[in-house]
mmCIF file of C-alpha atoms in Angstrom:
data_model
loop_
_atom_site.group_PDB
_atom_site.id
_atom_site.type_symbol
_atom_site.label_atom_id
_atom_site.label_comp_id
_atom_site.label_asym_id
_atom_site.label_seq_id
_atom_site.Cartn_x
_atom_site.Cartn_y
_atom_site.Cartn_z
ATOM 1 C CA UNK A 11 8.106 -21.381 -1.978
ATOM 2 C CA UNK A 12 10.350 -19.305 -4.994
ATOM 3 C CA UNK A 13 11.353 -15.930 -4.809
ATOM 4 C CA UNK A 14 11.711 -13.896 -7.792
ATOM 5 C CA UNK A 15 13.720 -10.315 -8.279
ATOM 6 C CA UNK A 16 11.968 -7.720 -10.599
ATOM 7 C CA UNK A 17 12.454 -4.793 -12.314
ATOM 8 C CA UNK A 18 9.232 -2.574 -12.702
ATOM 9 C CA UNK A 19 9.760 -0.257 -15.742
ATOM 10 C CA UNK A 20 6.774 2.500 -16.281
ATOM 11 C CA UNK A 21 7.970 5.880 -18.023
ATOM 12 C CA UNK A 22 11.062 6.682 -16.442
ATOM 13 C CA UNK A 23 10.572 4.690 -13.591
ATOM 14 C CA UNK A 24 12.583 1.127 -12.973
ATOM 15 C CA UNK A 25 11.908 0.170 -8.951
ATOM 16 C CA UNK A 26 13.195 -3.236 -7.746
ATOM 17 C CA UNK A 27 10.267 -5.648 -6.781
ATOM 18 C CA UNK A 28 10.080 -9.076 -5.085
ATOM 19 C CA UNK A 29 7.915 -11.927 -6.232
ATOM 20 C CA UNK A 30 7.042 -14.829 -4.104
ATOM 21 C CA UNK A 31 5.957 -18.243 -6.075
ATOM 22 C CA UNK A 32 4.044 -20.769 -4.302
ATOM 23 C CA UNK A 33 4.874 -24.334 -4.711
ATOM 24 C CA UNK A 34 1.738 -26.266 -4.151
ATOM 25 C CA UNK A 35 -0.600 -26.115 -7.277
ATOM 26 C CA UNK A 36 -3.200 -27.736 -5.103
ATOM 27 C CA UNK A 37 -3.335 -25.206 -2.526
ATOM 28 C CA UNK A 38 -7.082 -23.349 -2.694
ATOM 29 C CA UNK A 39 -5.103 -20.226 -2.861
ATOM 30 C CA UNK A 40 -2.776 -20.916 -5.656
ATOM 31 C CA UNK A 41 -4.621 -19.158 -8.070
ATOM 32 C CA UNK A 42 -5.292 -15.707 -5.841
ATOM 33 C CA UNK A 43 -2.529 -12.773 -5.580
ATOM 34 C CA UNK A 44 -1.764 -10.313 -3.182
ATOM 35 C CA UNK A 45 0.570 -7.096 -4.388
ATOM 36 C CA UNK A 46 1.618 -4.497 -1.841
ATOM 37 C CA UNK A 47 3.696 -1.317 -1.799
ATOM 38 C CA UNK A 48 5.528 1.086 1.205
ATOM 39 C CA UNK A 49 4.874 4.279 2.685
ATOM 40 C CA UNK A 50 6.449 7.667 2.560
ATOM 41 C CA UNK A 51 10.528 7.835 2.520
ATOM 42 C CA UNK A 52 10.400 3.495 3.241
ATOM 43 C CA UNK A 53 11.081 0.737 1.166
ATOM 44 C CA UNK A 54 9.274 -2.692 0.039
ATOM 45 C CA UNK A 55 10.904 -4.439 3.539
ATOM 46 C CA UNK A 56 8.316 -2.598 5.322
ATOM 47 C CA UNK A 57 5.575 -5.208 3.699
ATOM 48 C CA UNK A 58 7.604 -7.981 3.518
ATOM 49 C CA UNK A 59 5.903 -9.733 5.842
ATOM 50 C CA UNK A 60 2.773 -9.330 4.301
ATOM 51 C CA UNK A 61 3.345 -10.848 0.984
ATOM 52 C CA UNK A 62 5.478 -13.910 2.768
ATOM 53 C CA UNK A 63 1.840 -14.644 5.194
ATOM 54 C CA UNK A 64 0.008 -14.497 1.664
ATOM 55 C CA UNK A 65 2.748 -16.719 -0.298
ATOM 56 C CA UNK A 66 2.957 -18.959 2.957
ATOM 57 C CA UNK A 67 -0.908 -19.651 2.783
ATOM 58 C CA UNK A 68 -0.428 -20.299 -1.333
ATOM 59 C CA UNK A 69 -0.839 -17.116 -2.812
ATOM 60 C CA UNK A 70 1.300 -15.442 -5.657
ATOM 61 C CA UNK A 71 2.604 -12.503 -3.780
ATOM 62 C CA UNK A 72 4.510 -9.468 -4.887
ATOM 63 C CA UNK A 73 6.012 -6.518 -3.412
ATOM 64 C CA UNK A 74 7.479 -3.430 -4.754
ATOM 65 C CA UNK A 75 9.531 0.132 -4.162
ATOM 66 C CA UNK A 76 7.831 3.209 -4.835
ATOM 67 C CA UNK A 77 9.960 5.424 -7.050
ATOM 68 C CA UNK A 78 12.557 7.854 -5.981
ATOM 69 C CA UNK A 79 12.611 6.329 -2.693
ATOM 70 C CA UNK A 80 16.675 5.456 -1.919
ATOM 71 C CA UNK A 81 16.213 2.749 0.479
ATOM 72 C CA UNK A 82 14.655 0.941 -2.122
ATOM 73 C CA UNK A 83 16.586 1.872 -5.298
ATOM 74 C CA UNK A 84 18.384 4.797 -6.378
ATOM 75 C CA UNK A 85 16.124 5.834 -9.456
ATOM 76 C CA UNK A 86 15.518 9.459 -9.137
ATOM 77 C CA UNK A 87 12.295 11.036 -9.627
ATOM 78 C CA UNK A 88 12.102 14.052 -11.249
ATOM 79 C CA UNK A 89 8.779 15.228 -12.125
ATOM 80 C CA UNK A 90 6.293 15.326 -9.379
ATOM 81 C CA UNK A 91 3.352 15.055 -11.508
ATOM 82 C CA UNK A 92 4.991 11.582 -13.007
ATOM 83 C CA UNK A 93 4.716 10.152 -9.363
ATOM 84 C CA UNK A 94 1.385 11.412 -8.104
ATOM 85 C CA UNK A 95 -0.464 10.800 -11.278
ATOM 86 C CA UNK A 96 1.481 6.886 -12.399
ATOM 87 C CA UNK A 97 3.156 5.383 -9.383
ATOM 88 C CA UNK A 98 -0.425 3.552 -8.691
ATOM 89 C CA UNK A 99 0.154 2.282 -12.133
ATOM 90 C CA UNK A 100 3.181 -0.169 -10.898
ATOM 91 C CA UNK A 101 0.251 -2.102 -9.297
ATOM 92 C CA UNK A 102 -0.598 -3.285 -12.977
ATOM 93 C CA UNK A 103 2.858 -3.436 -14.149
ATOM 94 C CA UNK A 104 3.534 -6.065 -10.946
ATOM 95 C CA UNK A 105 0.198 -7.968 -11.914
ATOM 96 C CA UNK A 106 1.521 -8.414 -15.462
ATOM 97 C CA UNK A 107 4.670 -9.962 -14.462
ATOM 98 C CA UNK A 108 2.832 -12.425 -11.891
ATOM 99 C CA UNK A 109 0.299 -13.274 -14.522
ATOM 100 C CA UNK A 110 3.024 -14.179 -16.957
ATOM 101 C CA UNK A 111 5.370 -15.884 -14.525
ATOM 102 C CA UNK A 112 2.570 -17.929 -13.122
ATOM 103 C CA UNK A 113 0.278 -18.521 -16.217
ATOM 104 C CA UNK A 114 -2.297 -18.013 -14.204
ATOM 105 C CA UNK A 115 -6.023 -15.957 -14.673
ATOM 106 C CA UNK A 116 -6.516 -14.982 -10.868
ATOM 107 C CA UNK A 117 -10.062 -15.142 -9.365
ATOM 108 C CA UNK A 118 -8.834 -12.635 -6.698
ATOM 109 C CA UNK A 119 -6.353 -9.880 -6.502
ATOM 110 C CA UNK A 120 -6.023 -8.463 -3.031
ATOM 111 C CA UNK A 121 -3.837 -4.582 -3.587
ATOM 112 C CA UNK A 122 -2.532 -2.784 -0.188
ATOM 113 C CA UNK A 123 -0.374 -0.796 1.033
ATOM 114 C CA UNK A 124 0.937 1.101 4.242
ATOM 115 C CA UNK A 125 0.290 4.950 4.650
ATOM 116 C CA UNK A 126 0.955 6.344 1.241
ATOM 117 C CA UNK A 127 1.230 3.015 -0.529
ATOM 118 C CA UNK A 128 -2.270 2.424 0.628
ATOM 119 C CA UNK A 129 -3.453 5.383 -1.331
ATOM 120 C CA UNK A 130 -1.717 4.048 -4.549
ATOM 121 C CA UNK A 131 -3.390 0.736 -3.677
ATOM 122 C CA UNK A 132 -7.105 2.706 -3.881
ATOM 123 C CA UNK A 133 -6.136 4.416 -6.869
ATOM 124 C CA UNK A 134 -5.298 0.624 -8.391
ATOM 125 C CA UNK A 135 -8.734 -0.271 -7.806
ATOM 126 C CA UNK A 136 -9.661 1.111 -10.455
ATOM 127 C CA UNK A 137 -7.327 0.472 -13.312
ATOM 128 C CA UNK A 138 -9.106 -0.159 -16.331
ATOM 129 C CA UNK A 139 -6.966 -2.914 -17.112
ATOM 130 C CA UNK A 140 -7.811 -4.779 -13.961
ATOM 131 C CA UNK A 141 -11.604 -4.170 -14.313
ATOM 132 C CA UNK A 142 -12.438 -7.882 -14.962
ATOM 133 C CA UNK A 143 -10.809 -9.567 -11.939
ATOM 134 C CA UNK A 144 -12.198 -9.574 -8.607
ATOM 135 C CA UNK A 145 -10.480 -7.146 -6.342
ATOM 136 C CA UNK A 146 -10.226 -5.638 -3.090
ATOM 137 C CA UNK A 147 -7.795 -3.489 -0.823
ATOM 138 C CA UNK A 148 -6.211 -3.526 2.418
ATOM 139 C CA UNK A 149 -4.687 -0.844 3.753
ATOM 140 C CA UNK A 150 -2.580 -0.014 7.054
ATOM 141 C CA UNK A 151 -2.091 3.329 8.607
ATOM 142 C CA UNK A 152 -4.327 5.411 6.096
ATOM 143 C CA UNK A 153 -6.195 8.711 7.260
ATOM 144 C CA UNK A 154 -8.529 11.053 5.756
ATOM 145 C CA UNK A 155 -6.917 14.290 7.378
ATOM 146 C CA UNK A 156 -4.028 15.291 9.260
ATOM 147 C CA UNK A 157 -6.387 17.580 11.729
ATOM 148 C CA UNK A 158 -6.231 15.063 14.813
ATOM 149 C CA UNK A 159 -2.424 14.983 14.667
ATOM 150 C CA UNK A 160 -1.631 18.534 15.310
ATOM 151 C CA UNK A 161 0.209 18.533 18.687
ATOM 152 C CA UNK A 162 2.209 15.463 17.153
ATOM 153 C CA UNK A 163 3.007 17.677 13.726
ATOM 154 C CA UNK A 164 4.103 20.814 15.838
ATOM 155 C CA UNK A 165 6.679 18.630 18.384
ATOM 156 C CA UNK A 166 10.605 19.125 18.004
ATOM 157 C CA UNK A 167 10.563 14.982 17.512
ATOM 158 C CA UNK A 168 8.453 14.874 14.308
ATOM 159 C CA UNK A 169 10.585 18.318 12.584
ATOM 160 C CA UNK A 170 13.482 16.749 13.228
ATOM 161 C CA UNK A 171 12.835 13.429 12.017
ATOM 162 C CA UNK A 172 11.496 14.514 8.859
ATOM 163 C CA UNK A 173 14.320 16.261 8.309
ATOM 164 C CA UNK A 174 16.277 12.924 8.239
ATOM 165 C CA UNK A 175 13.743 10.598 6.468
ATOM 166 C CA UNK A 176 12.590 13.504 3.540
ATOM 167 C CA UNK A 177 16.237 13.101 2.467
ATOM 168 C CA UNK A 178 15.903 9.483 1.691
ATOM 169 C CA UNK A 179 13.827 10.134 -1.264
ATOM 170 C CA UNK A 180 14.223 12.515 -4.483
ATOM 171 C CA UNK A 181 14.209 16.359 -3.933
ATOM 172 C CA UNK A 182 10.691 16.678 -5.785
ATOM 173 C CA UNK A 183 9.406 14.700 -3.623
ATOM 174 C CA UNK A 184 10.127 16.350 -0.272
ATOM 175 C CA UNK A 185 7.553 16.852 2.372
ATOM 176 C CA UNK A 186 6.860 20.652 1.567
ATOM 177 C CA UNK A 187 5.318 18.643 -1.714
ATOM 178 C CA UNK A 188 4.047 15.476 -0.446
ATOM 179 C CA UNK A 189 1.574 16.331 2.307
ATOM 180 C CA UNK A 190 -0.211 19.483 0.999
ATOM 181 C CA UNK A 191 -0.685 16.991 -2.177
ATOM 182 C CA UNK A 192 -1.920 14.001 -0.099
ATOM 183 C CA UNK A 193 -3.961 16.036 1.928
ATOM 184 C CA UNK A 194 -5.821 17.001 -0.900
ATOM 185 C CA UNK A 195 -6.065 14.269 -3.113
ATOM 186 C CA UNK A 196 -7.011 11.823 -0.288
ATOM 187 C CA UNK A 197 -10.182 14.039 -0.193
ATOM 188 C CA UNK A 198 -10.744 13.673 -3.923
ATOM 189 C CA UNK A 199 -11.198 9.471 -3.852
ATOM 190 C CA UNK A 200 -13.978 8.358 -5.935
ATOM 191 C CA UNK A 201 -13.444 4.918 -5.840
ATOM 192 C CA UNK A 202 -16.443 3.276 -5.691
ATOM 193 C CA UNK A 203 -18.248 -0.116 -5.145
ATOM 194 C CA UNK A 204 -15.073 -2.274 -4.116
ATOM 195 C CA UNK A 205 -14.154 -4.097 -1.027
ATOM 196 C CA UNK A 206 -11.712 -2.258 1.195
ATOM 197 C CA UNK A 207 -10.432 -3.169 4.830
ATOM 198 C CA UNK A 208 -8.603 -0.126 6.700
ATOM 199 C CA UNK A 209 -6.337 -0.957 9.760
ATOM 200 C CA UNK A 210 -5.001 1.231 12.000
ATOM 201 C CA UNK A 211 -3.479 1.294 15.469
ATOM 202 C CA UNK A 212 -4.748 2.619 18.540
ATOM 203 C CA UNK A 213 -0.980 3.864 18.863
ATOM 204 C CA UNK A 214 -0.540 4.826 15.685
ATOM 205 C CA UNK A 215 0.226 8.827 16.184
ATOM 206 C CA UNK A 216 0.490 9.869 12.180
ATOM 207 C CA UNK A 217 -2.720 8.107 11.008
ATOM 208 C CA UNK A 218 -4.624 8.020 14.000
ATOM 209 C CA UNK A 219 -7.750 6.152 14.509
ATOM 210 C CA UNK A 220 -10.129 9.205 14.230
ATOM 211 C CA UNK A 221 -8.376 10.082 11.019
ATOM 212 C CA UNK A 222 -8.928 6.318 9.876
ATOM 213 C CA UNK A 223 -12.478 6.483 10.723
ATOM 214 C CA UNK A 224 -13.180 9.562 8.654
ATOM 215 C CA UNK A 225 -11.423 8.116 5.415
ATOM 216 C CA UNK A 226 -13.786 4.739 6.524
ATOM 217 C CA UNK A 227 -16.686 7.469 6.308
ATOM 218 C CA UNK A 228 -15.865 8.917 3.056
ATOM 219 C CA UNK A 229 -15.296 5.673 0.898
ATOM 220 C CA UNK A 230 -18.837 4.218 2.645
ATOM 221 C CA UNK A 231 -20.596 6.906 1.496
ATOM 222 C CA UNK A 232 -19.306 6.514 -2.049
ATOM 223 C CA UNK A 233 -20.729 3.195 -1.988
ATOM 224 C CA UNK A 234 -17.722 0.614 -1.315
ATOM 225 C CA UNK A 235 -17.925 -2.465 0.867
ATOM 226 C CA UNK A 236 -16.105 -1.089 4.053
ATOM 227 C CA UNK A 237 -14.330 -2.771 7.120
ATOM 228 C CA UNK A 238 -12.259 -1.457 9.650
ATOM 229 C CA UNK A 239 -9.765 -2.632 12.694
ATOM 230 C CA UNK A 240 -7.706 -1.280 15.254
ATOM 231 C CA UNK A 241 -5.520 -3.304 17.128
ATOM 232 C CA UNK A 242 -4.151 -2.262 20.244
ATOM 233 C CA UNK A 243 -0.483 -2.302 19.238
ATOM 234 C CA UNK A 244 0.599 -1.386 15.358
ATOM 235 C CA UNK A 245 2.626 2.211 15.468
ATOM 236 C CA UNK A 246 2.952 4.083 12.234
ATOM 237 C CA UNK A 247 6.761 3.008 12.030
ATOM 238 C CA UNK A 248 6.166 -0.810 12.693
ATOM 239 C CA UNK A 249 3.733 -1.718 9.560
ATOM 240 C CA UNK A 250 5.710 -5.229 9.280
ATOM 241 C CA UNK A 251 3.158 -6.193 12.335
ATOM 242 C CA UNK A 252 0.157 -5.527 10.054
ATOM 243 C CA UNK A 253 0.725 -9.097 8.669
ATOM 244 C CA UNK A 254 -1.376 -11.210 10.706
ATOM 245 C CA UNK A 255 -4.176 -8.440 10.496
ATOM 246 C CA UNK A 256 -4.461 -8.859 6.954
ATOM 247 C CA UNK A 257 -4.553 -12.432 6.788
ATOM 248 C CA UNK A 258 -7.156 -12.516 9.416
ATOM 249 C CA UNK A 259 -9.260 -10.460 7.784
ATOM 250 C CA UNK A 260 -8.922 -12.182 4.668
ATOM 251 C CA UNK A 261 -9.960 -15.460 6.280
ATOM 252 C CA UNK A 262 -12.796 -14.184 8.439
ATOM 253 C CA UNK A 263 -14.080 -12.540 5.094
ATOM 254 C CA UNK A 264 -13.712 -15.986 3.064
ATOM 255 C CA UNK A 265 -11.625 -14.222 0.460
ATOM 256 C CA UNK A 266 -8.742 -17.029 1.352
ATOM 257 C CA UNK A 267 -9.126 -20.526 2.665
#
C-alpha cells in the first residue's frame, strides 16, 4: 500500500492525517473507503491499526487528528463552539481528499472513531454531501451517560490522570468544558436509519458496557440498524486492540469481502 501524508483544513482548523492507498485495483474492496479518528486528549495513532487493517483488506483508508489535540499537532482551538459544531466535518474533508486521490466514487463509506471520535463519526453520518453514498459507522468506547462510572470518576487515579491529559489539549477544550457538553449532546443525538456497530470492552471502566447499552437503545429507538459487541479485553486506553473486532464485524455483515 502507499501512504500519503495530508493536512485537512476547515475554518481555523489545520490538522494532520494519513491516507492508506491499497495497491490491488482488482481487490473487491478497492472501491470502499474507511475514515477514522481518535478520542479526547489522544491522537490519530490510536486508530492506526484500524486503518491499516482496512487497507490490508483492500480499502482506501484515512485517519486524522482532532483539532486542538497536541499529541497530533499544535493547531490551537480558540473557540469551543467551533470545535463542537464543526469537528465532524473533518470526515467530509478526508473523504473529499480520498476521492480526489483515488478518482473513485465509493460504493461504501465506513466512518468510525474512539470515544469522542465515535460521537463525531455518528454526526458525520448525516453530512448532506455524503447522502448519496452507502454509509455505516463503527464506534468504539462509546457511552450514553457516565452515571455508571461514578466510583471510577471520583477516584484519585482518575483525577490525577485527567490533570495530566487535559494539558495535552487547547485550554478551551479542558474537561470542565468538554464533559458536560458530551453528556448533553449524546443524549440529543438524532441520527436515523443508519447501520451502526458499537464495540466496548467488558473491562472498559470509562465507557462501561452499561453505558454503551444505553447508547445502543437510544440509537435503536431512533430507527437505526444497530449491533453491538462486548469483547472481554478492550480497556478504554487501548483502542488499537479493536482493529480485529471492526474487521470481523464488517466481514460478518458482508459489508467487505
